[in-house]
XYZ file of C-alpha atoms in Angstrom:
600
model
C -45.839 -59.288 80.933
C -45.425 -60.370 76.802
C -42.768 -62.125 75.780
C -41.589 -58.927 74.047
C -41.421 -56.677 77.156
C -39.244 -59.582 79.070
C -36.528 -59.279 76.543
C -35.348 -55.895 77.067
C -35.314 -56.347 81.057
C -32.957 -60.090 80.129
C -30.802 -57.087 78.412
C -30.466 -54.980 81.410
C -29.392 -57.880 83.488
C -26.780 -58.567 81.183
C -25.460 -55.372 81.309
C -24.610 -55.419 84.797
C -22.279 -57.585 86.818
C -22.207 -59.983 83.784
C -21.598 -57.091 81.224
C -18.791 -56.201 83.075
C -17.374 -59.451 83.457
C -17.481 -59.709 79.776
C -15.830 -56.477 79.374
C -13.200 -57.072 81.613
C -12.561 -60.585 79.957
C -12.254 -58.823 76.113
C -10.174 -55.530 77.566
C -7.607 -58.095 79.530
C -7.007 -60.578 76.953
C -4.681 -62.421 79.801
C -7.500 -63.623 80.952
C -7.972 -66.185 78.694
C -4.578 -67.361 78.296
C -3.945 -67.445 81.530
C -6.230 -70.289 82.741
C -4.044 -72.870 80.311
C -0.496 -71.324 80.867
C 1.729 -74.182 81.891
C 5.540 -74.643 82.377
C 5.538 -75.948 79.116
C 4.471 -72.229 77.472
C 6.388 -70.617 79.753
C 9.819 -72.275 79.268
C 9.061 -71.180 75.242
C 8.351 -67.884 76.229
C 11.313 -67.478 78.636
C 13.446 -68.446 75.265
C 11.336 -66.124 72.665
C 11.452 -63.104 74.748
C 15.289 -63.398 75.485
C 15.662 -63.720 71.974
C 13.581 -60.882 71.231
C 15.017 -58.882 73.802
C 18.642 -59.509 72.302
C 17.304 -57.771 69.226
C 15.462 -55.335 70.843
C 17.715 -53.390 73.213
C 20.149 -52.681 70.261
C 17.173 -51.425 68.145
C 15.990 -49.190 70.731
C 19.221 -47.602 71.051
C 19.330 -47.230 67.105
C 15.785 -45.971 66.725
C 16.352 -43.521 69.269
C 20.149 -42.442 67.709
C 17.504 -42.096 64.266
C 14.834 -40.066 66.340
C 17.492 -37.283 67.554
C 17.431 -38.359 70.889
C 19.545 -39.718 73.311
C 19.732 -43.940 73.453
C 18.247 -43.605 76.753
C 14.777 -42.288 75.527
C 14.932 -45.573 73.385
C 14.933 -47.939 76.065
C 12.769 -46.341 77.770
C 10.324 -46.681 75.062
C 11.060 -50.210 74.547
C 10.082 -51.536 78.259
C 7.146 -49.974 78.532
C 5.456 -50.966 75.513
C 6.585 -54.820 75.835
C 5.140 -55.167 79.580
C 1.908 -53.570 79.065
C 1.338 -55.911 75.620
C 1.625 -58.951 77.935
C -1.913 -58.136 79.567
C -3.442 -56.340 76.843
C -2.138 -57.878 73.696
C -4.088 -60.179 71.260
C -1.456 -61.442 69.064
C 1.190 -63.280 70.517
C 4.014 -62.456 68.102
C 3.647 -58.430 68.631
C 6.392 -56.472 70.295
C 5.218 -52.462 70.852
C 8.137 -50.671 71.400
C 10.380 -47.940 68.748
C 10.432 -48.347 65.157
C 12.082 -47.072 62.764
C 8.622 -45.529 60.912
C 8.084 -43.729 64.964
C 11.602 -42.567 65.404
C 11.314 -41.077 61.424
C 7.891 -39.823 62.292
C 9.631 -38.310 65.730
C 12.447 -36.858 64.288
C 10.685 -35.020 61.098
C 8.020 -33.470 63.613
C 10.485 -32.610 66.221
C 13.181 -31.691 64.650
C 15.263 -29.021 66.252
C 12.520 -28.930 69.246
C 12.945 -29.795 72.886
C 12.233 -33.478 73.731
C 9.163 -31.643 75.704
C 7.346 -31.711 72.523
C 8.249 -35.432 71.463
C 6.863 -36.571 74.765
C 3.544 -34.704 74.458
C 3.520 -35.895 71.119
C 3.725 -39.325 72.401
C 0.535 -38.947 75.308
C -1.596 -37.198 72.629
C -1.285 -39.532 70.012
C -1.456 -42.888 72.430
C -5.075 -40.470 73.880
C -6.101 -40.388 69.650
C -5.638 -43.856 69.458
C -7.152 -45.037 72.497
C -10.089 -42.921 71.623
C -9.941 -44.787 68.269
C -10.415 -48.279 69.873
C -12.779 -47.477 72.112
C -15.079 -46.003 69.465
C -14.424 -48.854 67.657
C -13.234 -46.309 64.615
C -10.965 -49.344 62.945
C -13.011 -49.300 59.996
C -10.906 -46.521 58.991
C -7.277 -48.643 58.522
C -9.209 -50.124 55.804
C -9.423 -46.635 53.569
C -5.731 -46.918 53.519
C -5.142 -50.110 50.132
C -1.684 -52.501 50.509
C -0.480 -50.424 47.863
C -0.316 -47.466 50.314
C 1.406 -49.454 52.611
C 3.791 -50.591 50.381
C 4.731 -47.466 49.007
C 5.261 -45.664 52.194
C 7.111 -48.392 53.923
C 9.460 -48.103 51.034
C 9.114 -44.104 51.561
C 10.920 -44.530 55.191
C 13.422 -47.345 54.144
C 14.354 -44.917 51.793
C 14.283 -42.095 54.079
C 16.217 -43.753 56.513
C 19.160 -44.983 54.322
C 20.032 -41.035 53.270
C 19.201 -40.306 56.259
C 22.048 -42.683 57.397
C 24.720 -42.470 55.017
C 26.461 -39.645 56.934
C 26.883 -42.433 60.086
C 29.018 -44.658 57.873
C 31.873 -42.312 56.980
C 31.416 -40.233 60.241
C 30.141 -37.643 59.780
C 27.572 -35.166 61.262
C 25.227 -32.412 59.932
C 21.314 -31.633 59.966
C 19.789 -32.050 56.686
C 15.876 -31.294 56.094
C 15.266 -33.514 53.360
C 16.318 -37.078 52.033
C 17.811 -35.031 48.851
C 19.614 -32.227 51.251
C 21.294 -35.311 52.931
C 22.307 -36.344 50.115
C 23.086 -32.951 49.007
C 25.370 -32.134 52.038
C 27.004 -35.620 52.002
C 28.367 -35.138 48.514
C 30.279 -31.638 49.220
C 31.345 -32.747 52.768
C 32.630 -36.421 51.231
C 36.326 -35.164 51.449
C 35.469 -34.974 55.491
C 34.930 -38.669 56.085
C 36.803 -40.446 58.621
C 38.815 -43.476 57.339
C 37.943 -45.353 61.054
C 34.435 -45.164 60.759
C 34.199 -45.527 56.933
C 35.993 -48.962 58.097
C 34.329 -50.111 60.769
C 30.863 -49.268 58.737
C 32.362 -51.534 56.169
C 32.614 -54.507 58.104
C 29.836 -54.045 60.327
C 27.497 -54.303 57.631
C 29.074 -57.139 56.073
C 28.916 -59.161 59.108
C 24.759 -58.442 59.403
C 24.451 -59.122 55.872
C 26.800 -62.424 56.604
C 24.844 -63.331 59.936
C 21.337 -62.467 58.223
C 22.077 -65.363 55.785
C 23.556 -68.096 58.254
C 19.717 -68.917 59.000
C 19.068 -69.615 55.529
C 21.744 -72.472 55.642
C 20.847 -75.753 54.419
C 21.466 -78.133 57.310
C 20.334 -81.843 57.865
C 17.346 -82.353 60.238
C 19.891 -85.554 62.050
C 21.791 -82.168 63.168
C 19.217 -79.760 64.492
C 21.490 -78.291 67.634
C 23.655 -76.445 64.765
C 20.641 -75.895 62.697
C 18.948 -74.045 65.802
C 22.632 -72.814 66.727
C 22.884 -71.358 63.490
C 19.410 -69.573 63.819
C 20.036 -67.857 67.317
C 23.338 -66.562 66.073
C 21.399 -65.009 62.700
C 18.449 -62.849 64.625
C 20.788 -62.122 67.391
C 23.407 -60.289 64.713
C 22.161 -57.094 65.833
C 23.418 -57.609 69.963
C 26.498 -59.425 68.750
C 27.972 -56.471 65.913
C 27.154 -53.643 68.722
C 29.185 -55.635 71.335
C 31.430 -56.042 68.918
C 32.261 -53.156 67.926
C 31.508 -51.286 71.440
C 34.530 -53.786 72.722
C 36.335 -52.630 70.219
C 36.123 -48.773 70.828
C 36.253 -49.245 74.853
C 39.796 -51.321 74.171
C 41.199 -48.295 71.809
C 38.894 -45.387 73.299
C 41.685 -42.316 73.790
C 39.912 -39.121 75.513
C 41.632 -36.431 73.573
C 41.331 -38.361 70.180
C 38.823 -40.994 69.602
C 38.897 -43.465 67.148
C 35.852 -43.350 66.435
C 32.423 -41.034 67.023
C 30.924 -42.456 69.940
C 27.469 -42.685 71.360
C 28.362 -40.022 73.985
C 26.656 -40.103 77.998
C 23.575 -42.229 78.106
C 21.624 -41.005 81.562
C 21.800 -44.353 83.620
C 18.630 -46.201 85.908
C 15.253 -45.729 85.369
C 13.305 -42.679 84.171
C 11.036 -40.855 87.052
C 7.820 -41.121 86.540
C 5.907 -37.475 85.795
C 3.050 -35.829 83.894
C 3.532 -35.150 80.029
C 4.762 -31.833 79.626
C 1.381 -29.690 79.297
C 4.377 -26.629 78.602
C 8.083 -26.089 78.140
C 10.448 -23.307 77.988
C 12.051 -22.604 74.567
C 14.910 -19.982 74.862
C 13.971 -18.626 78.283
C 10.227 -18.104 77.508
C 7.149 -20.049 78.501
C 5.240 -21.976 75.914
C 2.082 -23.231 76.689
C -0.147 -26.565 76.032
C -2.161 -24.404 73.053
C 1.360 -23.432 71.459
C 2.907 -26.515 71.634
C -0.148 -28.442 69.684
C 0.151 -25.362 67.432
C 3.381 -26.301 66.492
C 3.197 -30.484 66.301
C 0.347 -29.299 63.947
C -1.337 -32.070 62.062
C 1.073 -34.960 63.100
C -1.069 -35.064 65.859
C -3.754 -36.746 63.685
C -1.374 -38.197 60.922
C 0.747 -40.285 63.162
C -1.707 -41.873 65.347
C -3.462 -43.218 62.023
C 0.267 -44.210 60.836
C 1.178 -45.920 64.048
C -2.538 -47.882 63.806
C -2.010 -48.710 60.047
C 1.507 -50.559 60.894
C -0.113 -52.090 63.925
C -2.884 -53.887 62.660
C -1.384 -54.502 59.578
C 1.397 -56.466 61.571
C -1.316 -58.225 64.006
C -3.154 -58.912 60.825
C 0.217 -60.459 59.060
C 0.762 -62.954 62.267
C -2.539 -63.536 63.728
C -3.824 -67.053 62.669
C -6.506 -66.972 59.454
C -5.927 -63.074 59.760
C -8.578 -62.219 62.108
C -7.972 -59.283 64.871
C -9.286 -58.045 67.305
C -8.795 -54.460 65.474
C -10.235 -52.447 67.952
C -8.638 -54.188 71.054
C -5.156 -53.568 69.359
C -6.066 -49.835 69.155
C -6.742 -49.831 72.728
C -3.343 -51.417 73.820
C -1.621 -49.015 71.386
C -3.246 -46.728 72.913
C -1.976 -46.973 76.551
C 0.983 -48.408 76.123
C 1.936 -44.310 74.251
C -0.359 -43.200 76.802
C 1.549 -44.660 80.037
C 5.029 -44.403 77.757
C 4.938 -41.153 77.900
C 4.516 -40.495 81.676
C 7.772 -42.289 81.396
C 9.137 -39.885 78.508
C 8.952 -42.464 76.078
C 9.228 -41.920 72.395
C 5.945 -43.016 70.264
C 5.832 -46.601 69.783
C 4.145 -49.228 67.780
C 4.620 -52.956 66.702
C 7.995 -54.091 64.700
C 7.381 -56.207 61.879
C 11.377 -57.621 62.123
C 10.650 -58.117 65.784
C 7.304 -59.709 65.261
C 9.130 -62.488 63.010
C 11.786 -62.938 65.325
C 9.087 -63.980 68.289
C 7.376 -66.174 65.399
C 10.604 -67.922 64.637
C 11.684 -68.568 68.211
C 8.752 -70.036 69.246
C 6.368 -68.064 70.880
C 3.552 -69.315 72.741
C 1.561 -66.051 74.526
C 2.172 -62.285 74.648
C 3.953 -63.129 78.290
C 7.381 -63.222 76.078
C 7.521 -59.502 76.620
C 7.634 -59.963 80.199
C 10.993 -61.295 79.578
C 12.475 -58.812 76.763
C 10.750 -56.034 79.034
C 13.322 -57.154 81.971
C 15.991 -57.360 79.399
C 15.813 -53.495 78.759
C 15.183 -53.016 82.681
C 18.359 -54.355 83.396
C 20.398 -52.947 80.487
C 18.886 -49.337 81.590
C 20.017 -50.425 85.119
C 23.241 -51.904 84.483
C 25.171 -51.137 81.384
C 24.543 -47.263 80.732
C 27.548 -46.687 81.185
C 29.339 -49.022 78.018
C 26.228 -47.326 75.520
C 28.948 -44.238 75.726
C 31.031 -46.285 73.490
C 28.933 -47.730 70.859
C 30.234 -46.579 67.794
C 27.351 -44.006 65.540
C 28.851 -45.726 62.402
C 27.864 -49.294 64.040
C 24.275 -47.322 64.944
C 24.300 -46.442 61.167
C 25.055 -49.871 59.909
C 22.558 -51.604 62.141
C 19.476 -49.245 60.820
C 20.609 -49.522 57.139
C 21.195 -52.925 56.918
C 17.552 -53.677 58.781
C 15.637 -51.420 56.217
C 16.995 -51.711 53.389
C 14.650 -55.500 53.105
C 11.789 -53.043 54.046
C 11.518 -52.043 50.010
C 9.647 -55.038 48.704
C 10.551 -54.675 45.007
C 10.014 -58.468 44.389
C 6.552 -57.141 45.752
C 5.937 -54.147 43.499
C 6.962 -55.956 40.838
C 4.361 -58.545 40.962
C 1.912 -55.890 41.434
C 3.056 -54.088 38.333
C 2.237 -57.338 36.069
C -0.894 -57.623 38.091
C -2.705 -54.375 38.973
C -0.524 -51.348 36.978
C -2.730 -48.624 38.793
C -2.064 -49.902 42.280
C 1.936 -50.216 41.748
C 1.584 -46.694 40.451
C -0.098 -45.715 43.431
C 2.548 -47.360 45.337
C 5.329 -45.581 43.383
C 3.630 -42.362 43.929
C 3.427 -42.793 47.907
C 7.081 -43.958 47.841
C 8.336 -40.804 45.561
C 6.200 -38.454 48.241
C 7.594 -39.755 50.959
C 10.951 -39.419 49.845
C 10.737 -36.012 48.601
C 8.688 -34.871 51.397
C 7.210 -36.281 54.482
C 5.818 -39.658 55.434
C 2.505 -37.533 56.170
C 2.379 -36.158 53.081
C 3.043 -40.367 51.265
C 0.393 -41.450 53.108
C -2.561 -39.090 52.453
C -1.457 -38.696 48.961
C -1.234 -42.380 48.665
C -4.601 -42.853 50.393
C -6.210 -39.828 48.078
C -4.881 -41.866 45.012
C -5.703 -45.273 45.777
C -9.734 -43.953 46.209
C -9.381 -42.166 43.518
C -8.386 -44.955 41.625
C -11.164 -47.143 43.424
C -14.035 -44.795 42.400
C -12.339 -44.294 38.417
C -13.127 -48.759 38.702
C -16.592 -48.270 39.997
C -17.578 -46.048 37.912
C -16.438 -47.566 34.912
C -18.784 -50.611 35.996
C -22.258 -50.141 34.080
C -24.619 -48.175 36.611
C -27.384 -50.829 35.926
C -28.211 -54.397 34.212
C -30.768 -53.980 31.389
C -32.895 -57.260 30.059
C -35.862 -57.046 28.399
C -38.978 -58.881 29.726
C -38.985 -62.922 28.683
C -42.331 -62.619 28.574
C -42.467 -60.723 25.254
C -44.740 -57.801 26.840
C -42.638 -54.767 25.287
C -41.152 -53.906 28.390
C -37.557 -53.238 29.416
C -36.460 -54.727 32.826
C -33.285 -51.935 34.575
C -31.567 -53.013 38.116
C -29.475 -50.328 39.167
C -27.464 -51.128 42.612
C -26.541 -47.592 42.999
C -27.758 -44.140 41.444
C -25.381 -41.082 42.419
C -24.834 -38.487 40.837
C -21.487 -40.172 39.490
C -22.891 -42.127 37.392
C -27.124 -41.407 37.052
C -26.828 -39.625 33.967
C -25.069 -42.398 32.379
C -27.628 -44.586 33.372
C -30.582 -42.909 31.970
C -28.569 -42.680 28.600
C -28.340 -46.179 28.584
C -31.734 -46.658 29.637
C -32.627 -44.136 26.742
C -30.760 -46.122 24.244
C -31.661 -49.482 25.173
C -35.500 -48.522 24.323
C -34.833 -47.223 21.193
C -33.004 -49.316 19.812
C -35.238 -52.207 21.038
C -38.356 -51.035 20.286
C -39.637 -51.237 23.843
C -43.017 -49.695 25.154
C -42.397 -49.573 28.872
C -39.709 -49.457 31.683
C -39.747 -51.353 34.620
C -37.024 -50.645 37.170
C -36.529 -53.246 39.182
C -35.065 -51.517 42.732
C -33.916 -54.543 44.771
C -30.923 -54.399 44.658
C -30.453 -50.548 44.795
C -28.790 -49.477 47.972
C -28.096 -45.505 47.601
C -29.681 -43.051 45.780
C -28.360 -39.385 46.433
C -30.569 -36.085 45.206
C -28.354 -35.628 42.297
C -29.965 -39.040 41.138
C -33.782 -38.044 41.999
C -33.475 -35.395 39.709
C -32.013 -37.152 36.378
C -34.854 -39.778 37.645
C -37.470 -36.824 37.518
C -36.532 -35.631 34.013
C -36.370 -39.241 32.660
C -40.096 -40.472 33.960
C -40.990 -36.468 32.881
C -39.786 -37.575 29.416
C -40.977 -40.805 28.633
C -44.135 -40.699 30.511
C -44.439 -37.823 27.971
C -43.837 -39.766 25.029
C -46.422 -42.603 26.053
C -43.902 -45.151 27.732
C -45.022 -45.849 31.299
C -42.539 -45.696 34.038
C -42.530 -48.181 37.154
C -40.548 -48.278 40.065
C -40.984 -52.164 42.050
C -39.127 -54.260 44.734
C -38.021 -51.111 46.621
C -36.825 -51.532 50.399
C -38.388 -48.865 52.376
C -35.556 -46.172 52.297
C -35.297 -46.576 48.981
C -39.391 -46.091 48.490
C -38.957 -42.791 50.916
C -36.747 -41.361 48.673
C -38.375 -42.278 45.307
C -41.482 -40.580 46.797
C -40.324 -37.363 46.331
C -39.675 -37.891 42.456
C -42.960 -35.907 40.926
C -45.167 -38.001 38.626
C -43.261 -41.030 39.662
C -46.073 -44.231 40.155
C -45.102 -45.033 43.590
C -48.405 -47.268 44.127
C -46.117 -50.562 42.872
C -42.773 -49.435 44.835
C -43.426 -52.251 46.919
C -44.465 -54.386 44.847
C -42.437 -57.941 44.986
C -43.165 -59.792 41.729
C -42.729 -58.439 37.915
C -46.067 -59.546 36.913
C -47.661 -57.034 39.800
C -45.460 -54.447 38.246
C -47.209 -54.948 34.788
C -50.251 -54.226 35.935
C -49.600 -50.819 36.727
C -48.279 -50.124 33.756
C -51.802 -49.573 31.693
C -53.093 -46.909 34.293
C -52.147 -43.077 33.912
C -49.560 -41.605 36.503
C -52.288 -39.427 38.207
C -54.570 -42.053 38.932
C -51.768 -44.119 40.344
C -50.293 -41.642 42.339
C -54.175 -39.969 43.567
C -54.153 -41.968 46.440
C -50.707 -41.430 47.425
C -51.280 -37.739 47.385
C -54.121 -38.356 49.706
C -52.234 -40.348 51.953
C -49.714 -37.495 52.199
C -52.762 -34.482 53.256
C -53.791 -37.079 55.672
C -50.074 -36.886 57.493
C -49.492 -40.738 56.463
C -46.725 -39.413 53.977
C -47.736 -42.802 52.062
C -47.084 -45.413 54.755
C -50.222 -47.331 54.386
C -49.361 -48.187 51.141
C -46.794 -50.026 52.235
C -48.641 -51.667 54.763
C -50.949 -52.901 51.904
């Protein structure tokens, strides 16, 4: 047996017990981390994840209050995604679980529907993504620029506020749009309850207060009140809803509240069942086929969405930037997947929740072991005291956590750097806001390639240099010839001979990595032309897709396509095109299609 036949038997081995041990060890990153975990990590993780699960019970309950849906469906989101992270998460500082892009996602595509349809929603978008991973499709989170993302991100912020305003002087209504919030706020203004306008008031001035206690100058002699200071800060969120909760529990009155409340959160754990594969909607049966019908294309726009803010988070906290992109699909994948046999709302990673597991010290994913029990046992035990958290407190929370999502410090660098790219973040933003966050992100996306392929083609389609060696000749290397920009080529290549004087072109294909049909053909009428006018054409340095496809250009010299020095070019350049290309054409009635020309 050769050398060469023993490699591809090595490969089989590999494939077996081994390839599956290497599998196993990339789909389970625990793995890894695992075999060093010490009561060192895990007294730093036991502090991160209560931390994070302090801010991430309230947020649940807000998302969810955001989505439509009752706080319950929140949580339940929020425990599943947290756990499942632990054993298949890659960066440490992730937390899956609502957000406040998901529950505006959730809550513009199921609007008005039964939660039936946000749960399918949920399995069929964590099945897209998984899909995604495994096919190793990640490429495609780099189509969308940080432009994009910038504009859309401040497309929900936005979204959210109006959507939000209502909450703080309690009041309630269905609007369709950011500007029919808006809209119905102004004419029902009059309505507004002085409680909740009050309570709104100070709720948001003590997160705005408490957000800026960890920015505190303190001496590094007293670091108990520095850290003191910090805990207080990221846990603002857990201490205004107890707060105010307390607060409407001690003055609740059954006929006449003082405030709008919550209302019944279903207590314990969610059963675990199929996603709903059919509902009823007022007393009649729809089926699987009627209720994709109707989620329409969300059901491809929000599993990209919920992959863009992903990544881009893992990417933002990973160390030197490097992710595992398609292992992060995966988990994505079935923690929606498994949330939703648990009728969880989609999910993905929280930037604000990502920070606060940076800033408290995580060391491994297993810190959502401990925020994961955290939701566990509020579900369990305190169901019954959600009833009174005040909506205006709900309101307050989500405003006041958004409203640092619009990065204007951000778009205003970008306008003194890169104008196009800020207006292509201005033009998501003003889509989203006016319409839909699907609608901001493939119009921003559209834009920003559009804007990509007006800079390409602006870039000269070739370099031109005449040859040093004072032999008459002009010297092109194109990099790509498409039918964007091939007729500006051969004008240049036109123009560059005349006004030089030159008696031959030499093109120079080394570097020339795509050449559609469109291209072919200007190339046909150009060698047509000045072959006709006496000035020899010749194609060198060409890889071998490149020499396939110049083949089929008629009258083109392809005896020197492979040709690797300039001088071996020249030399084709006294003899006629027929008698260059006469053995070529034999080569091709011989069923060789030129082949052994390359060989020589």
């Amino acid at each position: 047996m050769s050398e060469d036949e023993s490699v591809p038997l090595k490969r089989a081995g590999g494939a077996g017990r081994g390839g599956w041990r290497a599998a196993l060890w990339r789909r389970l990153p625990a793995l890894r981390w695992l075999r060093s975990y010490d009561r060192e990590a895990a007294a730093a993780d036991a502090v991160a994840g209560v931390t994070l699960g302090l801010t991430l019970v309230p947020q649940s309950i807000a998302y969810a209050a955001l989505a439509n849906l009752p706080v319950h469906y929140g949580l339940y989101s929020a425990f599943v995604g947290t756990m499942l992270y632990v054993l298949l998460g890659t960066v440490k500082e992730v937390s899956i679980g609502p957000t406040s892009l998901m529950a505006l996602f959730t809550l513009q595509v199921c609007r008005d529907l039964p939660i039936d349809f946000m749960v399918l929603l949920t399995f069929l978008s964590g099945c897209i993504v998984l899909l995604m991973g495994l096919l190793r499709l990640d490429f495609l989170v780099d189509l969308i620029s940080p432009a994009v993302t910038m504009g859309f991100t401040a497309a929900t912020a936005l979204i959210i506020v109006a959507a939000q305003l209502k909450g703080l002087v309690g009041l309630s209504f269905v609007a369709e749009s950011p500007l029919a919030d808006l809209r119905l706020l102004a004419g029902r203004l009059r309505l507004a309850r002085a409680p909740d306008c009050a309570l709104s008031a100070a709720c948001c001035a003590t997160l705005l207060l408490l957000r800026s206690l960890k920015d505190i100058r303190v001496s590094s002699k007293r670091y108990k009140l520095k850290k003191a200071l910090w805990f207080i800060s990221i846990s603002r969120n857990a201490l205004v809803v107890f707060v105010a909760s307390t607060y409407a529990f001690c003055t609740y009155d059954p006929k006449q509240p003082l405030f709008k409340l919550s209302g019944k959160v279903e207590p314990g754990l969610p059963k675990i069942s199929l996603p709903p594969f059919s509902t009823v909607v007022n007393n009649q049966t729809v089926g699987f086929l009627e209720m994709t019908t109707t989620l329409g294309s969300s059901l491809l726009m929000l599993p990209f969405v919920m992959v863009i803010a992903n990544i881009s988070i893992a990417k933002a906290f990973s160390s030197g930037g490097r992710v595992d992109a398609s292992q992060e699909m995966v988990t994505l994948g079935v923690c929606n997947a498994l949330g939703s046999l648990l009728r969880a709302m989609p999910t993905c990673g929280a930037f604000t929740r990502s920070a606060v597991s940076h800033a408290s010290g995580v060391r491994t994913p297993a810190a959502g072991l401990y925020s994961g029990i955290i939701t566990l046992l509020a579900l369990n035990y305190l169901t019954q005291y959600f009833f009174f958290i005040p909506k205006a407190c709900l309101s307050s929370v989500l405003i006041c956590a958004v409203i640092f999502m619009i990065d204007v410090g951000g778009l205003r660098r970008l306008w003194r750097a890169r104008r196009r790219e800020a207006l292509v973040a201005l033009l998501t933003a003003a889509v989203g806001a006016l319409a839909s966050v699907e609608a901001a992100v493939l119009s921003g996306a559209l834009a920003s390639l559009a804007a990509l392929l007006a800079d390409l083609l602006r870039l000269p389609p070739l370099r031109l240099a005449t040859d040093q060696a004072g032999r008459g000749a002009l010297v092109a290397r194109p990099r790509a010839l498409v039918y964007a920009n091939a007729e500006r080529a051969a004008a240049s290549v036109r123009r560059a001979l005349a006004e030089r004087g030159l008696r031959a072109l030499l093109v120079d294909c080394g570097a020339l990595a795509l050449l559609d049909h469109s291209a072919e053909q200007v190339l046909e009428r150009l060698v047509q032309e000045l072959e006709g006018s006496g000035r020899p054409v010749v194609f060198f340095r060409a890889s071998a897709d490149v020499a396939r496809c110049l083949r089929r250009v008629p009258t083109l010299r392809t005896a020197a396509l492979r040709d690797t020095t300039l001088r071996a070019a020249l030399a084709h350049c006294a003899a006629p095109p027929a008698a260059v290309n006469a053995d070529d054409a034999s080569a091709s009635l011989l069923g060789h299609g030129g082949r052994d020309h390359d060989k020589v």
